[in-house]
Amino acid sequence: DQQVKQNSPSLSVQEGRISILNCDYTNSMFDYFLWYKKYPAEGPTFLISISSIKDKNEDGRFTVFLNKSAKHLSLHIVPSQPGDSAVYFCAASRGTNAGKSTFGDGTTLTVKP
Amino acid sequence: DAGVIQSPRHEVTEMGQEVTLRCKPISGHNSLFWYRQTMMRGLELLIYFNNNVPIDDSGMPEDRFSAKMPNASFSTLKIQPSEPRDSAVYFCASSSRTGANSPLHFGNGTRLTVT
C-alpha cells in the first residue's frame, strides 16, 4: 500500500504561468510534509516543508498548501521558470524525524520557454 | 560546504560479487540515511543512523545488505553477494538534527548495475 501518492507522473506548463503539483497521503499519522526537487544525475534537494498545524507555507515563488481533512497537499510555483524543470517529490513523516520520510513517486515538471 | 559525498558515482559488477558504497555526510550532521531508488519501488529508506548508531534498519531488504558508520564522517553500505535485482540508485543523506524537523541533504547517488 503506497502511503504517499503523486498521481500525475508529469506536468507541462508555460514559462510565467502557475505550476501546481499534487500529493495525496493515506496515513493520518503523518504530520510533517516536505517537497524535494531533483535534477538528473543529482540527489534530491529540499524545497519547502509544512507542519500539520499549518495549512499554508510560502517561500518566494513556492507555496505549499495542506488540506488535512482531504489528506492532500499541493505545491504551487508562481511564476514558473524553465530552471524549475525537474522531478518533484512529495515526502511525509511522522513525529519529528523528517529524515525517516515516505516518498511519493515524483512528478516530472517541464516548464516551456 | 561540500555537501554529502558519495562514491563511486557508478558501479558495474557481476552477480555474486561484493559491492561497497561509501558516504561522507555533511560535517556536523548527526543523522545519516541510506535510501534506494528503483523504478518499481521509488525512493525507499533502507537504514538510518543517529550519532553513528543504527536506529532503524527495517528497510534493509535482506541479510545480504549491511551498513556501518564507524565514525561521524563515514558510512558504508555493503551488498554481499550482489544480485541483478539490487540494481538501483543508492542515495546517502544526512540531516543536522533528529527529534526536529530537519530536512535531508542528499548526495548525488551511486548508480549500481549488477549483471
mmCIF file of N, CA and C in Angstrom, chain A residues 2-112:
data_model
loop_
_atom_site.group_PDB
_atom_site.id
_atom_site.type_symbol
_atom_site.label_atom_id
_atom_site.label_comp_id
_atom_site.label_asym_id
_atom_site.label_seq_id
_atom_site.Cartn_x
_atom_site.Cartn_y
_atom_site.Cartn_z
ATOM 1 N N GLN A 2 0.739 2.049 -1.069
ATOM 2 C CA GLN A 2 1.558 3.238 -1.185
ATOM 3 C C GLN A 2 0.938 4.338 -0.337
ATOM 4 N N GLN A 3 1.653 4.806 0.659
ATOM 5 C CA GLN A 3 1.088 5.755 1.603
ATOM 6 C C GLN A 3 1.152 7.194 1.120
ATOM 7 N N VAL A 4 2.043 7.470 0.187
ATOM 8 C CA VAL A 4 2.168 8.818 -0.383
ATOM 9 C C VAL A 4 2.092 8.679 -1.893
ATOM 10 N N LYS A 5 1.126 9.353 -2.478
ATOM 11 C CA LYS A 5 0.890 9.189 -3.906
ATOM 12 C C LYS A 5 0.947 10.512 -4.644
ATOM 13 N N GLN A 6 1.673 10.501 -5.737
ATOM 14 C CA GLN A 6 1.661 11.627 -6.658
ATOM 15 C C GLN A 6 1.090 11.077 -7.963
ATOM 16 N N ASN A 7 -0.162 11.359 -8.196
ATOM 17 C CA ASN A 7 -0.888 10.690 -9.270
ATOM 18 C C ASN A 7 -0.540 11.177 -10.665
ATOM 19 N N SER A 8 0.090 12.328 -10.740
ATOM 20 C CA SER A 8 0.464 12.833 -12.065
ATOM 21 C C SER A 8 1.952 12.600 -12.286
ATOM 22 N N PRO A 9 2.313 11.685 -13.172
ATOM 23 C CA PRO A 9 3.740 11.438 -13.421
ATOM 24 C C PRO A 9 4.439 12.630 -14.065
ATOM 25 N N SER A 10 3.669 13.433 -14.795
ATOM 26 C CA SER A 10 4.305 14.551 -15.485
ATOM 27 C C SER A 10 3.352 15.734 -15.587
ATOM 28 N N LEU A 11 3.947 16.917 -15.744
ATOM 29 C CA LEU A 11 3.194 18.153 -15.878
ATOM 30 C C LEU A 11 4.003 19.090 -16.761
ATOM 31 N N SER A 12 3.324 19.723 -17.698
ATOM 32 C CA SER A 12 3.992 20.672 -18.582
ATOM 33 C C SER A 12 3.267 22.011 -18.506
ATOM 34 N N VAL A 13 4.023 23.084 -18.279
ATOM 35 C CA VAL A 13 3.423 24.415 -18.192
ATOM 36 C C VAL A 13 4.276 25.406 -18.971
ATOM 37 N N GLN A 14 3.672 26.526 -19.275
ATOM 38 C CA GLN A 14 4.380 27.584 -19.993
ATOM 39 C C GLN A 14 5.100 28.477 -18.989
ATOM 40 N N GLU A 15 6.258 28.948 -19.387
ATOM 41 C CA GLU A 15 7.000 29.876 -18.543
ATOM 42 C C GLU A 15 6.115 31.055 -18.131
ATOM 43 N N GLY A 16 6.215 31.422 -16.849
ATOM 44 C CA GLY A 16 5.441 32.541 -16.346
ATOM 45 C C GLY A 16 4.093 32.152 -15.762
ATOM 46 N N ARG A 17 3.625 30.956 -16.110
ATOM 47 C CA ARG A 17 2.333 30.517 -15.590
ATOM 48 C C ARG A 17 2.537 29.786 -14.258
ATOM 49 N N ILE A 18 1.430 29.385 -13.642
ATOM 50 C CA ILE A 18 1.489 28.670 -12.372
ATOM 51 C C ILE A 18 1.649 27.172 -12.615
ATOM 52 N N SER A 19 2.501 26.546 -11.810
ATOM 53 C CA SER A 19 2.603 25.085 -11.784
ATOM 54 C C SER A 19 1.989 24.611 -10.473
ATOM 55 N N ILE A 20 1.132 23.605 -10.563
ATOM 56 C CA ILE A 20 0.510 23.032 -9.366
ATOM 57 C C ILE A 20 0.791 21.531 -9.357
ATOM 58 N N LEU A 21 1.525 21.115 -8.356
ATOM 59 C CA LEU A 21 1.846 19.702 -8.197
ATOM 60 C C LEU A 21 1.097 19.166 -6.989
ATOM 61 N N ASN A 22 0.506 18.012 -7.140
ATOM 62 C CA ASN A 22 -0.368 17.470 -6.115
ATOM 63 C C ASN A 22 0.197 16.211 -5.474
ATOM 64 N N CYS A 23 -0.241 15.987 -4.239
ATOM 65 C CA CYS A 23 0.225 14.834 -3.475
ATOM 66 C C CYS A 23 -0.894 14.418 -2.517
ATOM 67 N N ASP A 24 -1.161 13.141 -2.439
ATOM 68 C CA ASP A 24 -2.149 12.603 -1.515
ATOM 69 C C ASP A 24 -1.485 11.589 -0.589
ATOM 70 N N TYR A 25 -1.962 11.522 0.618
ATOM 71 C CA TYR A 25 -1.418 10.547 1.554
ATOM 72 C C TYR A 25 -2.561 9.817 2.251
ATOM 73 N N THR A 26 -2.269 8.632 2.742
ATOM 74 C CA THR A 26 -3.306 7.818 3.363
ATOM 75 C C THR A 26 -3.121 7.665 4.865
ATOM 76 N N ASN A 27 -1.915 7.851 5.346
ATOM 77 C CA ASN A 27 -1.641 7.632 6.765
ATOM 78 C C ASN A 27 -1.930 8.906 7.557
ATOM 79 N N SER A 28 -2.956 8.870 8.384
ATOM 80 C CA SER A 28 -3.343 10.059 9.150
ATOM 81 C C SER A 28 -2.333 10.406 10.248
ATOM 82 N N MET A 29 -1.362 9.529 10.470
ATOM 83 C CA MET A 29 -0.344 9.806 11.466
ATOM 84 C C MET A 29 0.750 10.735 10.925
ATOM 85 N N PHE A 30 0.802 10.891 9.636
ATOM 86 C CA PHE A 30 1.783 11.824 9.070
ATOM 87 C C PHE A 30 1.469 13.234 9.548
ATOM 88 N N ASP A 31 2.497 13.940 10.004
ATOM 89 C CA ASP A 31 2.246 15.295 10.475
ATOM 90 C C ASP A 31 3.301 16.301 10.012
ATOM 91 N N TYR A 32 4.173 15.859 9.133
ATOM 92 C CA TYR A 32 5.156 16.791 8.582
ATOM 93 C C TYR A 32 5.396 16.398 7.139
ATOM 94 N N PHE A 33 5.372 17.411 6.269
ATOM 95 C CA PHE A 33 5.408 17.135 4.838
ATOM 96 C C PHE A 33 6.469 18.005 4.172
ATOM 97 N N LEU A 34 7.148 17.419 3.203
ATOM 98 C CA LEU A 34 8.238 18.127 2.548
ATOM 99 C C LEU A 34 8.134 17.941 1.039
ATOM 100 N N TRP A 35 8.664 18.885 0.331
ATOM 101 C CA TRP A 35 8.842 18.773 -1.120
ATOM 102 C C TRP A 35 10.335 18.857 -1.431
ATOM 103 N N TYR A 36 10.769 17.948 -2.294
ATOM 104 C CA TYR A 36 12.140 17.933 -2.772
ATOM 105 C C TYR A 36 12.117 18.070 -4.291
ATOM 106 N N LYS A 37 13.168 18.678 -4.818
ATOM 107 C CA LYS A 37 13.331 18.820 -6.260
ATOM 108 C C LYS A 37 14.573 18.039 -6.677
ATOM 109 N N LYS A 38 14.475 17.364 -7.806
ATOM 110 C CA LYS A 38 15.603 16.542 -8.245
ATOM 111 C C LYS A 38 15.899 16.796 -9.727
ATOM 112 N N TYR A 39 17.151 17.165 -9.987
ATOM 113 C CA TYR A 39 17.640 17.261 -11.374
ATOM 114 C C TYR A 39 18.304 15.939 -11.749
ATOM 115 N N PRO A 40 18.388 15.647 -13.047
ATOM 116 C CA PRO A 40 19.041 14.398 -13.490
ATOM 117 C C PRO A 40 20.453 14.279 -12.957
ATOM 118 N N ALA A 41 20.805 13.073 -12.562
ATOM 119 C CA ALA A 41 22.154 12.740 -12.091
ATOM 120 C C ALA A 41 22.538 13.476 -10.806
ATOM 121 N N GLU A 42 21.551 14.022 -10.112
ATOM 122 C CA GLU A 42 21.807 14.647 -8.827
ATOM 123 C C GLU A 42 20.873 14.055 -7.784
ATOM 124 N N GLY A 43 21.201 14.270 -6.521
ATOM 125 C CA GLY A 43 20.289 13.855 -5.470
ATOM 126 C C GLY A 43 19.182 14.863 -5.281
ATOM 127 N N PRO A 44 18.096 14.460 -4.643
ATOM 128 C CA PRO A 44 17.011 15.409 -4.343
ATOM 129 C C PRO A 44 17.513 16.532 -3.441
ATOM 130 N N THR A 45 16.968 17.724 -3.631
ATOM 131 C CA THR A 45 17.283 18.848 -2.755
ATOM 132 C C THR A 45 15.994 19.362 -2.131
ATOM 133 N N PHE A 46 16.083 19.713 -0.880
ATOM 134 C CA PHE A 46 14.922 20.190 -0.138
ATOM 135 C C PHE A 46 14.422 21.510 -0.704
ATOM 136 N N LEU A 47 13.095 21.610 -0.812
ATOM 137 C CA LEU A 47 12.498 22.807 -1.369
ATOM 138 C C LEU A 47 11.699 23.584 -0.324
ATOM 139 N N ILE A 48 10.722 22.933 0.276
ATOM 140 C CA ILE A 48 9.841 23.596 1.212
ATOM 141 C C ILE A 48 9.133 22.539 2.046
ATOM 142 N N SER A 49 8.696 22.908 3.240
ATOM 143 C CA SER A 49 8.015 21.949 4.102
ATOM 144 C C SER A 49 6.819 22.613 4.776
ATOM 145 N N ILE A 50 5.993 21.770 5.398
ATOM 146 C CA ILE A 50 4.849 22.282 6.141
ATOM 147 C C ILE A 50 4.511 21.320 7.259
ATOM 148 N N SER A 51 4.208 21.860 8.399
ATOM 149 C CA SER A 51 3.761 21.074 9.530
ATOM 150 C C SER A 51 2.248 20.959 9.498
ATOM 151 N N SER A 52 1.733 19.921 10.123
ATOM 152 C CA SER A 52 0.285 19.698 10.107
ATOM 153 C C SER A 52 -0.489 20.744 10.901
ATOM 154 N N ILE A 53 0.209 21.559 11.663
ATOM 155 C CA ILE A 53 -0.502 22.602 12.408
ATOM 156 C C ILE A 53 -0.778 23.817 11.536
ATOM 157 N N LYS A 54 -0.229 23.806 10.317
ATOM 158 C CA LYS A 54 -0.445 24.900 9.392
ATOM 159 C C LYS A 54 -1.204 24.391 8.170
ATOM 160 N N ASP A 55 -1.771 25.324 7.412
ATOM 161 C CA ASP A 55 -2.379 24.919 6.157
ATOM 162 C C ASP A 55 -1.715 25.573 4.949
ATOM 163 N N LYS A 56 -0.729 26.407 5.217
ATOM 164 C CA LYS A 56 -0.028 27.081 4.126
ATOM 165 C C LYS A 56 1.361 27.478 4.592
ATOM 166 N N ASN A 57 2.317 27.332 3.685
ATOM 167 C CA ASN A 57 3.661 27.839 3.943
ATOM 168 C C ASN A 57 4.227 28.365 2.625
ATOM 169 N N GLU A 58 4.803 29.551 2.696
ATOM 170 C CA GLU A 58 5.252 30.223 1.484
ATOM 171 C C GLU A 58 6.729 30.560 1.575
ATOM 172 N N ASP A 59 7.429 30.381 0.462
ATOM 173 C CA ASP A 59 8.840 30.743 0.392
ATOM 174 C C ASP A 59 9.124 31.217 -1.027
ATOM 175 N N GLY A 60 9.088 32.529 -1.180
ATOM 176 C CA GLY A 60 9.339 33.089 -2.507
ATOM 177 C C GLY A 60 8.284 32.660 -3.509
ATOM 178 N N ARG A 61 8.718 32.045 -4.594
ATOM 179 C CA ARG A 61 7.776 31.614 -5.632
ATOM 180 C C ARG A 61 7.054 30.313 -5.279
ATOM 181 N N PHE A 62 7.446 29.687 -4.185
ATOM 182 C CA PHE A 62 6.928 28.376 -3.827
ATOM 183 C C PHE A 62 5.980 28.473 -2.630
ATOM 184 N N THR A 63 4.814 27.858 -2.772
ATOM 185 C CA THR A 63 3.837 27.798 -1.692
ATOM 186 C C THR A 63 3.315 26.389 -1.590
ATOM 187 N N VAL A 64 3.279 25.881 -0.374
ATOM 188 C CA VAL A 64 2.694 24.560 -0.159
ATOM 189 C C VAL A 64 1.416 24.734 0.644
ATOM 190 N N PHE A 65 0.369 24.047 0.204
ATOM 191 C CA PHE A 65 -0.929 24.055 0.861
ATOM 192 C C PHE A 65 -1.214 22.661 1.404
ATOM 193 N N LEU A 66 -1.762 22.608 2.602
ATOM 194 C CA LEU A 66 -2.102 21.333 3.219
ATOM 195 C C LEU A 66 -3.582 21.310 3.584
ATOM 196 N N ASN A 67 -4.264 20.279 3.131
ATOM 197 C CA ASN A 67 -5.670 20.050 3.483
ATOM 198 C C ASN A 67 -5.729 18.732 4.239
ATOM 199 N N LYS A 68 -5.708 18.829 5.566
ATOM 200 C CA LYS A 68 -5.623 17.616 6.389
ATOM 201 C C LYS A 68 -6.863 16.746 6.263
ATOM 202 N N SER A 69 -8.008 17.357 6.147
ATOM 203 C CA SER A 69 -9.238 16.559 6.077
ATOM 204 C C SER A 69 -9.271 15.729 4.800
ATOM 205 N N ALA A 70 -8.698 16.275 3.744
ATOM 206 C CA ALA A 70 -8.650 15.548 2.473
ATOM 207 C C ALA A 70 -7.374 14.736 2.332
ATOM 208 N N LYS A 71 -6.459 14.868 3.287
ATOM 209 C CA LYS A 71 -5.147 14.216 3.203
ATOM 210 C C LYS A 71 -4.491 14.550 1.865
ATOM 211 N N HIS A 72 -4.403 15.826 1.610
ATOM 212 C CA HIS A 72 -3.919 16.298 0.317
ATOM 213 C C HIS A 72 -3.032 17.515 0.515
ATOM 214 N N LEU A 73 -1.933 17.538 -0.222
ATOM 215 C CA LEU A 73 -1.136 18.759 -0.252
ATOM 216 C C LEU A 73 -0.756 19.083 -1.682
ATOM 217 N N SER A 74 -0.458 20.346 -1.880
ATOM 218 C CA SER A 74 -0.086 20.778 -3.216
ATOM 219 C C SER A 74 1.047 21.792 -3.128
ATOM 220 N N LEU A 75 1.836 21.813 -4.166
ATOM 221 C CA LEU A 75 2.938 22.764 -4.304
ATOM 222 C C LEU A 75 2.628 23.681 -5.482
ATOM 223 N N HIS A 76 2.611 24.977 -5.211
ATOM 224 C CA HIS A 76 2.369 25.962 -6.252
ATOM 225 C C HIS A 76 3.665 26.707 -6.549
ATOM 226 N N ILE A 77 3.977 26.833 -7.813
ATOM 227 C CA ILE A 77 5.155 27.582 -8.238
ATOM 228 C C ILE A 77 4.670 28.720 -9.137
ATOM 229 N N VAL A 78 4.890 29.942 -8.662
ATOM 230 C CA VAL A 78 4.430 31.108 -9.428
ATOM 231 C C VAL A 78 5.470 32.219 -9.369
ATOM 232 N N PRO A 79 5.940 32.758 -10.480
ATOM 233 C CA PRO A 79 5.728 32.216 -11.823
ATOM 234 C C PRO A 79 6.706 31.088 -12.109
ATOM 235 N N SER A 80 6.327 30.186 -12.948
ATOM 236 C CA SER A 80 7.207 29.068 -13.293
ATOM 237 C C SER A 80 8.320 29.555 -14.219
ATOM 238 N N GLN A 81 9.494 28.952 -14.039
ATOM 239 C CA GLN A 81 10.657 29.299 -14.849
ATOM 240 C C GLN A 81 11.243 28.025 -15.459
ATOM 241 N N PRO A 82 11.914 28.136 -16.598
ATOM 242 C CA PRO A 82 12.489 26.928 -17.213
ATOM 243 C C PRO A 82 13.422 26.173 -16.268
ATOM 244 N N GLY A 83 14.112 26.880 -15.391
ATOM 245 C CA GLY A 83 15.000 26.239 -14.426
ATOM 246 C C GLY A 83 14.280 25.421 -13.380
ATOM 247 N N ASP A 84 12.966 25.569 -13.315
ATOM 248 C CA ASP A 84 12.165 24.756 -12.392
ATOM 249 C C ASP A 84 11.920 23.362 -12.948
ATOM 250 N N SER A 85 12.252 23.137 -14.191
ATOM 251 C CA SER A 85 12.048 21.821 -14.804
ATOM 252 C C SER A 85 12.883 20.780 -14.065
ATOM 253 N N ALA A 86 12.205 19.817 -13.462
ATOM 254 C CA ALA A 86 12.853 18.823 -12.603
ATOM 255 C C ALA A 86 11.800 17.809 -12.181
ATOM 256 N N VAL A 87 12.236 16.825 -11.413
ATOM 257 C CA VAL A 87 11.295 15.899 -10.782
ATOM 258 C C VAL A 87 11.040 16.394 -9.361
ATOM 259 N N TYR A 88 9.783 16.473 -8.988
ATOM 260 C CA TYR A 88 9.395 16.942 -7.658
ATOM 261 C C TYR A 88 8.833 15.773 -6.855
ATOM 262 N N PHE A 89 9.420 15.576 -5.681
ATOM 263 C CA PHE A 89 8.981 14.512 -4.786
ATOM 264 C C PHE A 89 8.272 15.106 -3.579
ATOM 265 N N CYS A 90 7.153 14.522 -3.270
ATOM 266 C CA CYS A 90 6.454 14.812 -2.037
ATOM 267 C C CYS A 90 6.908 13.779 -1.004
ATOM 268 N N ALA A 91 7.095 14.195 0.245
ATOM 269 C CA ALA A 91 7.512 13.273 1.297
ATOM 270 C C ALA A 91 6.725 13.572 2.563
ATOM 271 N N ALA A 92 6.478 12.540 3.343
ATOM 272 C CA ALA A 92 5.718 12.696 4.581
ATOM 273 C C ALA A 92 6.385 11.925 5.702
ATOM 274 N N SER A 93 6.282 12.468 6.907
ATOM 275 C CA SER A 93 6.889 11.791 8.051
ATOM 276 C C SER A 93 5.983 11.886 9.275
ATOM 277 N N ARG A 94 6.249 11.021 10.221
ATOM 278 C CA ARG A 94 5.528 11.017 11.498
ATOM 279 C C ARG A 94 6.435 11.561 12.572
ATOM 280 N N GLY A 95 5.840 12.247 13.521
ATOM 281 C CA GLY A 95 6.640 12.783 14.603
ATOM 282 C C GLY A 95 7.592 13.835 14.089
ATOM 283 N N THR A 96 8.772 13.867 14.633
ATOM 284 C CA THR A 96 9.689 14.945 14.308
ATOM 285 C C THR A 96 10.894 14.496 13.501
ATOM 286 N N ASN A 97 10.925 13.241 13.088
ATOM 287 C CA ASN A 97 12.070 12.776 12.331
ATOM 288 C C ASN A 97 11.783 12.860 10.840
ATOM 289 N N ALA A 98 12.065 14.053 10.300
ATOM 290 C CA ALA A 98 11.778 14.267 8.880
ATOM 291 C C ALA A 98 12.667 13.419 7.987
ATOM 292 N N GLY A 99 13.762 12.904 8.543
ATOM 293 C CA GLY A 99 14.641 12.084 7.723
ATOM 294 C C GLY A 99 14.021 10.752 7.386
ATOM 295 N N LYS A 100 13.181 10.251 8.305
ATOM 296 C CA LYS A 100 12.541 8.970 8.050
ATOM 297 C C LYS A 100 11.238 9.227 7.316
ATOM 298 N N SER A 101 11.366 9.669 6.102
ATOM 299 C CA SER A 101 10.211 10.079 5.316
ATOM 300 C C SER A 101 9.786 9.002 4.338
ATOM 301 N N THR A 102 8.500 9.002 4.043
ATOM 302 C CA THR A 102 7.953 8.177 2.974
ATOM 303 C C THR A 102 7.758 9.083 1.766
ATOM 304 N N PHE A 103 8.326 8.658 0.645
ATOM 305 C CA PHE A 103 8.320 9.483 -0.558
ATOM 306 C C PHE A 103 7.260 9.026 -1.554
ATOM 307 N N GLY A 104 6.722 9.995 -2.294
ATOM 308 C CA GLY A 104 5.918 9.673 -3.458
ATOM 309 C C GLY A 104 6.826 9.320 -4.627
ATOM 310 N N ASP A 105 6.215 8.939 -5.737
ATOM 311 C CA ASP A 105 6.982 8.511 -6.902
ATOM 312 C C ASP A 105 7.532 9.666 -7.736
ATOM 313 N N GLY A 106 7.079 10.873 -7.436
ATOM 314 C CA GLY A 106 7.600 12.038 -8.142
ATOM 315 C C GLY A 106 6.743 12.458 -9.322
ATOM 316 N N THR A 107 6.797 13.747 -9.609
ATOM 317 C CA THR A 107 6.155 14.334 -10.788
ATOM 318 C C THR A 107 7.204 15.098 -11.570
ATOM 319 N N THR A 108 7.324 14.797 -12.853
ATOM 320 C CA THR A 108 8.280 15.497 -13.703
ATOM 321 C C THR A 108 7.643 16.765 -14.251
ATOM 322 N N LEU A 109 8.178 17.889 -13.851
ATOM 323 C CA LEU A 109 7.674 19.188 -14.312
ATOM 324 C C LEU A 109 8.546 19.691 -15.449
ATOM 325 N N THR A 110 7.900 20.084 -16.521
ATOM 326 C CA THR A 110 8.596 20.710 -17.646
ATOM 327 C C THR A 110 8.017 22.100 -17.837
ATOM 328 N N VAL A 111 8.877 23.101 -17.758
ATOM 329 C CA VAL A 111 8.446 24.473 -17.973
ATOM 330 C C VAL A 111 8.996 24.918 -19.323
ATOM 331 N N LYS A 112 8.091 25.224 -20.226
ATOM 332 C CA LYS A 112 8.481 25.561 -21.593
ATOM 333 C C LYS A 112 8.687 27.064 -21.738
#
